[in-house]
mmCIF file of C-alpha atoms in Angstrom:
data_model
loop_
_atom_site.group_PDB
_atom_site.id
_atom_site.type_symbol
_atom_site.label_atom_id
_atom_site.label_comp_id
_atom_site.label_asym_id
_atom_site.label_seq_id
_atom_site.Cartn_x
_atom_site.Cartn_y
_atom_site.Cartn_z
ATOM 1 C CA MET A 21 77.818 -37.551 -41.279
ATOM 2 C CA SER A 22 76.334 -38.694 -44.533
ATOM 3 C CA GLY A 23 75.662 -42.169 -43.166
ATOM 4 C CA SER A 24 73.849 -40.960 -40.049
ATOM 5 C CA SER A 25 70.241 -41.900 -39.326
ATOM 6 C CA GLU A 26 69.186 -38.275 -39.808
ATOM 7 C CA ASP A 27 70.110 -38.442 -43.472
ATOM 8 C CA ALA A 28 68.419 -41.819 -44.119
ATOM 9 C CA PRO A 29 65.354 -41.419 -46.291
ATOM 10 C CA ALA A 30 62.070 -42.228 -44.587
ATOM 11 C CA ALA A 31 60.042 -45.162 -45.845
ATOM 12 C CA ALA A 32 57.875 -43.762 -48.603
ATOM 13 C CA LYS A 33 54.174 -44.470 -48.702
ATOM 14 C CA PRO A 34 52.667 -45.535 -52.017
ATOM 15 C CA GLU A 35 51.492 -42.394 -53.786
ATOM 16 C CA ASP A 36 48.682 -42.039 -56.241
ATOM 17 C CA PRO A 37 50.306 -40.718 -59.408
ATOM 18 C CA ALA A 38 47.104 -39.040 -60.551
ATOM 19 C CA GLU A 39 45.941 -37.503 -57.272
ATOM 20 C CA GLY A 40 49.112 -37.243 -55.243
ATOM 21 C CA GLY A 41 47.453 -39.023 -52.325
ATOM 22 C CA THR A 42 48.082 -42.263 -50.487
ATOM 23 C CA ALA A 43 47.103 -45.511 -52.163
ATOM 24 C CA ARG A 44 45.375 -48.316 -50.267
ATOM 25 C CA ARG A 45 46.183 -51.983 -50.676
ATOM 26 C CA THR A 46 43.555 -54.637 -49.909
ATOM 27 C CA TRP A 47 44.187 -58.013 -48.329
ATOM 28 C CA TRP A 48 43.602 -59.800 -51.664
ATOM 29 C CA GLY A 49 46.458 -57.867 -53.266
ATOM 30 C CA ARG A 50 44.751 -55.112 -55.272
ATOM 31 C CA THR A 51 45.863 -51.537 -54.808
ATOM 32 C CA TYR A 52 43.331 -48.699 -55.048
ATOM 33 C CA SER A 53 44.466 -45.160 -55.699
ATOM 34 C CA ALA A 54 43.499 -42.314 -53.419
ATOM 35 C CA GLY A 55 41.090 -41.064 -56.072
ATOM 36 C CA GLU A 56 39.353 -44.442 -56.269
ATOM 37 C CA VAL A 57 39.092 -44.660 -52.487
ATOM 38 C CA GLU A 58 37.632 -41.167 -52.287
ATOM 39 C CA ALA A 59 35.195 -41.921 -55.126
ATOM 40 C CA ALA A 60 34.010 -45.100 -53.365
ATOM 41 C CA GLN A 61 33.545 -43.226 -50.087
ATOM 42 C CA ARG A 62 31.639 -40.450 -51.826
ATOM 43 C CA GLN A 63 29.419 -42.976 -53.588
ATOM 44 C CA TRP A 64 28.647 -44.689 -50.283
ATOM 45 C CA ARG A 65 27.767 -41.337 -48.699
ATOM 46 C CA GLU A 66 25.380 -40.639 -51.561
ATOM 47 C CA LEU A 67 23.853 -44.138 -51.433
ATOM 48 C CA ARG A 68 23.194 -44.496 -47.725
ATOM 49 C CA PRO A 69 19.793 -43.108 -46.753
ATOM 50 C CA TRP A 70 20.691 -42.037 -43.218
ATOM 51 C CA GLY A 71 22.654 -38.970 -42.186
ATOM 52 C CA SER A 72 26.072 -38.767 -40.579
ATOM 53 C CA PRO A 73 26.445 -39.483 -37.762
ATOM 54 C CA MET A 74 23.721 -42.104 -37.550
ATOM 55 C CA GLU A 75 20.974 -41.411 -35.048
ATOM 56 C CA ARG A 76 19.798 -44.038 -32.590
ATOM 57 C CA ALA A 77 16.659 -44.769 -34.610
ATOM 58 C CA ASP A 78 18.780 -45.386 -37.719
ATOM 59 C CA LYS A 79 21.011 -47.829 -35.837
ATOM 60 C CA VAL A 80 18.006 -49.692 -34.418
ATOM 61 C CA LEU A 81 16.333 -49.909 -37.818
ATOM 62 C CA ILE A 82 19.452 -51.141 -39.620
ATOM 63 C CA GLY A 83 20.242 -53.599 -36.818
ATOM 64 C CA VAL A 84 16.777 -55.172 -36.772
ATOM 65 C CA LEU A 85 16.617 -55.322 -40.587
ATOM 66 C CA THR A 86 20.005 -57.036 -40.702
ATOM 67 C CA ALA A 87 18.936 -59.517 -38.023
ATOM 68 C CA SER A 88 15.725 -60.327 -39.926
ATOM 69 C CA ILE A 89 17.645 -60.964 -43.149
ATOM 70 C CA VAL A 90 20.170 -63.179 -41.377
ATOM 71 C CA LEU A 91 17.353 -65.124 -39.688
ATOM 72 C CA SER A 92 15.654 -65.688 -43.028
ATOM 73 C CA LEU A 93 18.869 -66.907 -44.674
ATOM 74 C CA VAL A 94 19.769 -69.195 -41.772
ATOM 75 C CA SER A 95 16.300 -70.774 -41.752
ATOM 76 C CA LEU A 96 16.332 -71.661 -45.473
ATOM 77 C CA PRO A 97 18.277 -74.946 -45.188
ATOM 78 C CA LEU A 98 16.309 -75.941 -42.071
ATOM 79 C CA ARG A 99 12.808 -75.596 -43.531
ATOM 80 C CA PRO A 100 12.641 -78.981 -45.329
ATOM 81 C CA PHE A 101 13.574 -80.748 -42.094
ATOM 82 C CA LEU A 102 10.919 -78.920 -40.025
ATOM 83 C CA LEU A 103 7.948 -79.221 -42.403
ATOM 84 C CA GLY A 104 7.150 -82.784 -41.416
ATOM 85 C CA THR A 105 7.506 -82.286 -37.663
ATOM 86 C CA HIS A 106 6.766 -78.628 -36.839
ATOM 87 C CA PRO A 107 4.853 -77.088 -39.762
ATOM 88 C CA ILE A 108 2.926 -74.542 -37.636
ATOM 89 C CA ALA A 109 6.074 -73.298 -35.908
ATOM 90 C CA THR A 110 7.821 -73.117 -39.271
ATOM 91 C CA ALA A 111 4.929 -71.094 -40.696
ATOM 92 C CA ALA A 112 5.110 -68.640 -37.793
ATOM 93 C CA ALA A 113 8.884 -68.283 -38.094
ATOM 94 C CA THR A 114 9.132 -68.026 -41.883
ATOM 95 C CA GLY A 115 5.664 -67.392 -43.319
ATOM 96 C CA SER A 116 6.421 -69.804 -46.164
ATOM 97 C CA SER A 117 3.541 -71.165 -48.216
ATOM 98 C CA SER A 118 4.988 -74.672 -48.036
ATOM 99 C CA ALA A 119 4.783 -74.648 -44.226
ATOM 100 C CA ILE A 120 1.230 -73.285 -44.298
ATOM 101 C CA GLY A 121 0.114 -75.930 -46.780
ATOM 102 C CA ALA A 122 1.797 -78.713 -44.833
ATOM 103 C CA GLY A 123 0.242 -77.500 -41.582
ATOM 104 C CA ALA A 124 -3.236 -77.438 -43.158
ATOM 105 C CA ALA A 125 -2.754 -80.966 -44.502
ATOM 106 C CA PHE A 126 -1.818 -82.149 -41.019
ATOM 107 C CA ALA A 127 -4.861 -80.342 -39.586
ATOM 108 C CA ARG A 128 -7.128 -82.290 -41.938
ATOM 109 C CA LEU A 129 -5.666 -85.477 -40.488
ATOM 110 C CA GLY A 130 -6.483 -84.283 -36.983
ATOM 111 C CA GLN A 131 -2.943 -83.209 -36.108
ATOM 112 C CA GLY A 132 -3.443 -79.581 -35.137
ATOM 113 C CA GLU A 133 -6.081 -76.904 -35.631
ATOM 114 C CA LEU A 134 -6.622 -75.109 -38.926
ATOM 115 C CA TRP A 135 -7.066 -71.703 -37.280
ATOM 116 C CA TRP A 136 -3.668 -72.116 -35.637
ATOM 117 C CA VAL A 137 -2.168 -72.699 -39.070
ATOM 118 C CA VAL A 138 -3.797 -69.553 -40.485
ATOM 119 C CA ALA A 139 -2.776 -67.418 -37.502
ATOM 120 C CA ALA A 140 0.810 -68.701 -37.650
ATOM 121 C CA GLY A 141 0.985 -68.063 -41.387
ATOM 122 C CA ILE A 142 -0.222 -64.474 -41.046
ATOM 123 C CA ILE A 143 2.239 -63.764 -38.246
ATOM 124 C CA GLY A 144 5.066 -65.293 -40.246
ATOM 125 C CA LYS A 145 4.283 -63.213 -43.326
ATOM 126 C CA VAL A 146 3.859 -59.792 -41.668
ATOM 127 C CA LYS A 147 6.235 -59.859 -38.703
ATOM 128 C CA PHE A 148 9.034 -57.831 -40.351
ATOM 129 C CA ASP A 149 7.097 -55.900 -43.018
ATOM 130 C CA TRP A 150 6.613 -52.838 -40.844
ATOM 131 C CA LEU A 151 10.393 -52.327 -40.750
ATOM 132 C CA TYR A 152 10.405 -51.479 -44.454
ATOM 133 C CA TRP A 153 7.419 -49.178 -43.947
ATOM 134 C CA TRP A 154 9.456 -47.461 -41.226
ATOM 135 C CA ALA A 155 12.485 -47.222 -43.542
ATOM 136 C CA GLY A 156 10.361 -45.578 -46.237
ATOM 137 C CA ARG A 157 8.763 -43.230 -43.705
ATOM 138 C CA ARG A 158 12.072 -42.240 -42.107
ATOM 139 C CA TRP A 159 14.421 -42.067 -45.102
ATOM 140 C CA GLY A 160 12.011 -41.118 -47.881
ATOM 141 C CA GLN A 161 13.056 -41.602 -51.491
ATOM 142 C CA LYS A 162 16.608 -42.539 -50.505
ATOM 143 C CA SER A 163 15.273 -45.776 -48.994
ATOM 144 C CA VAL A 164 14.127 -46.914 -52.442
ATOM 145 C CA GLY A 165 17.566 -46.232 -53.914
ATOM 146 C CA PHE A 166 19.175 -48.150 -51.054
ATOM 147 C CA PHE A 167 17.007 -51.283 -51.047
ATOM 148 C CA VAL A 168 15.803 -51.345 -54.686
ATOM 149 C CA PRO A 169 18.454 -49.480 -56.726
ATOM 150 C CA THR A 170 16.692 -49.386 -60.109
ATOM 151 C CA ASP A 171 15.496 -46.496 -62.258
ATOM 152 C CA SER A 172 12.008 -47.996 -62.601
ATOM 153 C CA ALA A 173 11.616 -48.119 -58.804
ATOM 154 C CA ARG A 174 12.673 -44.460 -58.486
ATOM 155 C CA ARG A 175 10.175 -43.432 -61.142
ATOM 156 C CA LEU A 176 7.356 -44.950 -59.097
ATOM 157 C CA VAL A 177 7.917 -42.583 -56.183
ATOM 158 C CA PRO A 178 6.433 -39.355 -57.635
ATOM 159 C CA ARG A 179 3.572 -41.307 -59.212
ATOM 160 C CA LEU A 180 2.642 -42.991 -55.952
ATOM 161 C CA ARG A 181 2.525 -39.737 -54.012
ATOM 162 C CA SER A 182 -0.475 -38.680 -56.107
ATOM 163 C CA TRP A 183 -2.385 -41.929 -55.551
ATOM 164 C CA PRO A 184 -5.516 -41.829 -53.368
ATOM 165 C CA ALA A 185 -5.458 -43.531 -49.986
ATOM 166 C CA TRP A 186 -7.339 -46.578 -51.282
ATOM 167 C CA GLY A 187 -4.718 -47.060 -54.003
ATOM 168 C CA LYS A 188 -1.886 -47.181 -51.459
ATOM 169 C CA PHE A 189 -3.966 -49.520 -49.303
ATOM 170 C CA GLY A 190 -4.494 -51.855 -52.259
ATOM 171 C CA LEU A 191 -0.783 -51.769 -53.077
ATOM 172 C CA VAL A 192 0.078 -53.159 -49.644
ATOM 173 C CA VAL A 193 -2.713 -55.766 -49.832
ATOM 174 C CA GLY A 194 -1.406 -56.970 -53.194
ATOM 175 C CA ALA A 195 2.174 -57.219 -51.928
ATOM 176 C CA SER A 196 1.432 -60.732 -50.608
ATOM 177 C CA VAL A 197 0.884 -62.080 -54.136
ATOM 178 C CA PRO A 198 3.881 -64.196 -55.276
ATOM 179 C CA GLY A 199 6.069 -62.347 -57.756
ATOM 180 C CA VAL A 200 5.159 -58.852 -56.495
ATOM 181 C CA PRO A 201 8.208 -56.951 -55.095
ATOM 182 C CA ALA A 202 6.836 -56.647 -51.574
ATOM 183 C CA ILE A 203 9.774 -54.682 -50.147
ATOM 184 C CA LEU A 204 9.288 -51.974 -52.759
ATOM 185 C CA ALA A 205 5.567 -51.810 -51.970
ATOM 186 C CA PHE A 206 6.250 -51.415 -48.247
ATOM 187 C CA LEU A 207 8.901 -48.722 -48.825
ATOM 188 C CA LEU A 208 6.551 -46.808 -51.115
ATOM 189 C CA ALA A 209 3.733 -47.024 -48.580
ATOM 190 C CA GLY A 210 5.955 -45.535 -45.897
ATOM 191 C CA LEU A 211 7.394 -42.682 -47.935
ATOM 192 C CA ALA A 212 3.952 -41.864 -49.396
ATOM 193 C CA GLY A 213 2.710 -41.014 -45.895
ATOM 194 C CA MET A 214 0.542 -44.058 -45.205
ATOM 195 C CA SER A 215 -0.136 -44.328 -41.466
ATOM 196 C CA LEU A 216 1.128 -47.331 -39.528
ATOM 197 C CA PRO A 217 -2.355 -48.593 -38.474
ATOM 198 C CA ALA A 218 -3.551 -48.454 -42.086
ATOM 199 C CA PHE A 219 -0.382 -50.208 -43.259
ATOM 200 C CA LEU A 220 -0.696 -52.982 -40.675
ATOM 201 C CA LEU A 221 -4.364 -53.494 -41.514
ATOM 202 C CA ALA A 222 -3.654 -53.744 -45.254
ATOM 203 C CA ASP A 223 -0.668 -56.015 -44.629
ATOM 204 C CA VAL A 224 -2.686 -58.377 -42.410
ATOM 205 C CA ILE A 225 -5.541 -58.470 -44.926
ATOM 206 C CA GLY A 226 -3.191 -59.348 -47.779
ATOM 207 C CA ALA A 227 -1.341 -61.953 -45.731
ATOM 208 C CA GLY A 228 -4.644 -63.371 -44.472
ATOM 209 C CA LEU A 229 -6.039 -63.755 -48.005
ATOM 210 C CA MET A 230 -2.925 -65.536 -49.246
ATOM 211 C CA THR A 231 -2.608 -67.670 -46.108
ATOM 212 C CA GLY A 232 -6.298 -68.594 -46.228
ATOM 213 C CA LEU A 233 -6.017 -69.574 -49.878
ATOM 214 C CA VAL A 234 -3.001 -71.800 -49.293
ATOM 215 C CA ALA A 235 -4.404 -73.308 -46.103
ATOM 216 C CA GLY A 236 -7.782 -73.908 -47.767
ATOM 217 C CA LEU A 237 -6.120 -75.773 -50.627
ATOM 218 C CA GLY A 238 -4.098 -77.863 -48.237
ATOM 219 C CA TYR A 239 -7.059 -78.657 -46.012
ATOM 220 C CA GLY A 240 -9.797 -79.085 -48.572
ATOM 221 C CA LEU A 241 -8.031 -80.797 -51.473
ATOM 222 C CA GLY A 242 -5.477 -82.837 -49.615
ATOM 223 C CA GLN A 243 -1.986 -83.839 -50.620
ATOM 224 C CA ASP A 244 -2.405 -83.041 -54.317
ATOM 225 C CA ALA A 245 -3.095 -79.401 -53.483
ATOM 226 C CA VAL A 246 -0.121 -79.341 -51.130
ATOM 227 C CA ASP A 247 2.099 -80.600 -53.944
ATOM 228 C CA VAL A 248 0.860 -77.793 -56.195
ATOM 229 C CA VAL A 249 1.515 -75.222 -53.471
ATOM 230 C CA LEU A 250 5.016 -76.557 -52.985
ATOM 231 C CA LEU A 251 5.639 -76.300 -56.731
ATOM 232 C CA ILE A 252 4.399 -72.703 -56.858
ATOM 233 C CA ASP A 253 6.395 -71.810 -53.782
ATOM 234 C CA ARG A 254 9.554 -73.305 -55.264
ATOM 235 C CA TYR A 255 9.232 -71.316 -58.487
ATOM 236 C CA ALA A 256 8.342 -68.155 -56.544
ATOM 237 C CA LEU A 257 11.595 -68.547 -54.631
ATOM 238 C CA TRP A 258 13.567 -68.856 -57.867
ATOM 239 C CA ILE A 259 11.827 -65.772 -59.254
ATOM 240 C CA THR A 260 12.722 -63.827 -56.130
ATOM 241 C CA LEU A 261 16.340 -64.981 -56.291
ATOM 242 C CA ALA A 262 16.547 -64.107 -59.991
ATOM 243 C CA PHE A 263 15.128 -60.665 -59.249
ATOM 244 C CA ALA A 264 17.681 -60.141 -56.476
ATOM 245 C CA VAL A 265 20.529 -61.242 -58.760
ATOM 246 C CA PHE A 266 19.258 -58.913 -61.491
ATOM 247 C CA LEU A 267 19.198 -55.977 -59.072
ATOM 248 C CA GLY A 268 22.707 -56.817 -57.894
ATOM 249 C CA VAL A 269 24.046 -57.011 -61.435
ATOM 250 C CA GLN A 270 22.401 -53.729 -62.364
ATOM 251 C CA ALA A 271 23.790 -52.000 -59.289
ATOM 252 C CA THR A 272 27.278 -53.384 -59.945
ATOM 253 C CA ARG A 273 27.217 -52.288 -63.573
ATOM 254 C CA ALA A 274 26.083 -48.805 -62.598
ATOM 255 C CA GLN A 275 28.819 -48.576 -59.968
ATOM 256 C CA LEU A 276 31.518 -49.689 -62.400
ATOM 257 C CA ALA A 277 30.290 -47.199 -64.977
ATOM 258 C CA ARG A 278 30.425 -44.348 -62.450
ATOM 259 C CA GLN A 279 33.915 -45.344 -61.325
ATOM 260 C CA LYS A 280 35.078 -45.421 -64.953
ATOM 261 C CA GLU A 281 33.668 -41.933 -65.542
ATOM 262 C CA GLN A 282 35.357 -40.634 -62.404
ATOM 263 C CA ARG A 283 38.728 -42.124 -63.430
ATOM 264 C CA THR A 284 38.358 -40.634 -66.885
ATOM 265 C CA ALA A 285 37.548 -37.222 -65.453
ATOM 266 C CA ALA A 286 40.521 -37.450 -63.082
#
């Protein structure tokens, strides 16, 4: 019979008019064609530095890096409340110059030991740096494109490979200076073949110099020096945030441009 269930048309899935595939609708209401979905998946496969399927080392590295980033973001609103009561613990947990300076100022007043402040500051600054060295060592040049997706960062890779060992060592030492893109320096050190003991030594030296400078100002010059350190630290944070926003905008613009080219070609 013409009205039987066998003759009823099946519910049609949304088709991509250009590709003939199945479209995908997101929860916010936008529909992506099959070609756009495939292009996004292909772009992600090209961007990610690890292979498919991920090996255990890749999962561990990504998991610990994600946890370190989350810890840093969660601690940001808590730092002002901990500076006056637990500056040494805050320095060990975050490595912030404001905590180091506050701890040194307290040490001058007899509340704590200066060497504890310096040790906590060094630990706080270097505790997660080796992860980016590992990422550079394991994933090579793809790690730079994943964490620092800029053309200028990619151009540094072949130049750095020809540097002498002392040049790579100095790069890691200088990464502690405010305004220097430390993550890029650590990635480059790893992919350039720098050994882990040499990296850790250079990282500790750089962190120790910066921590000693900040702690010395806080201890020797008193509250005025601490105020200056806090001012520098505040502007360094804004510079870092601006740099991160700039990288995000550049990556988004590049992605949109590639998607436009792919739609035009399709």
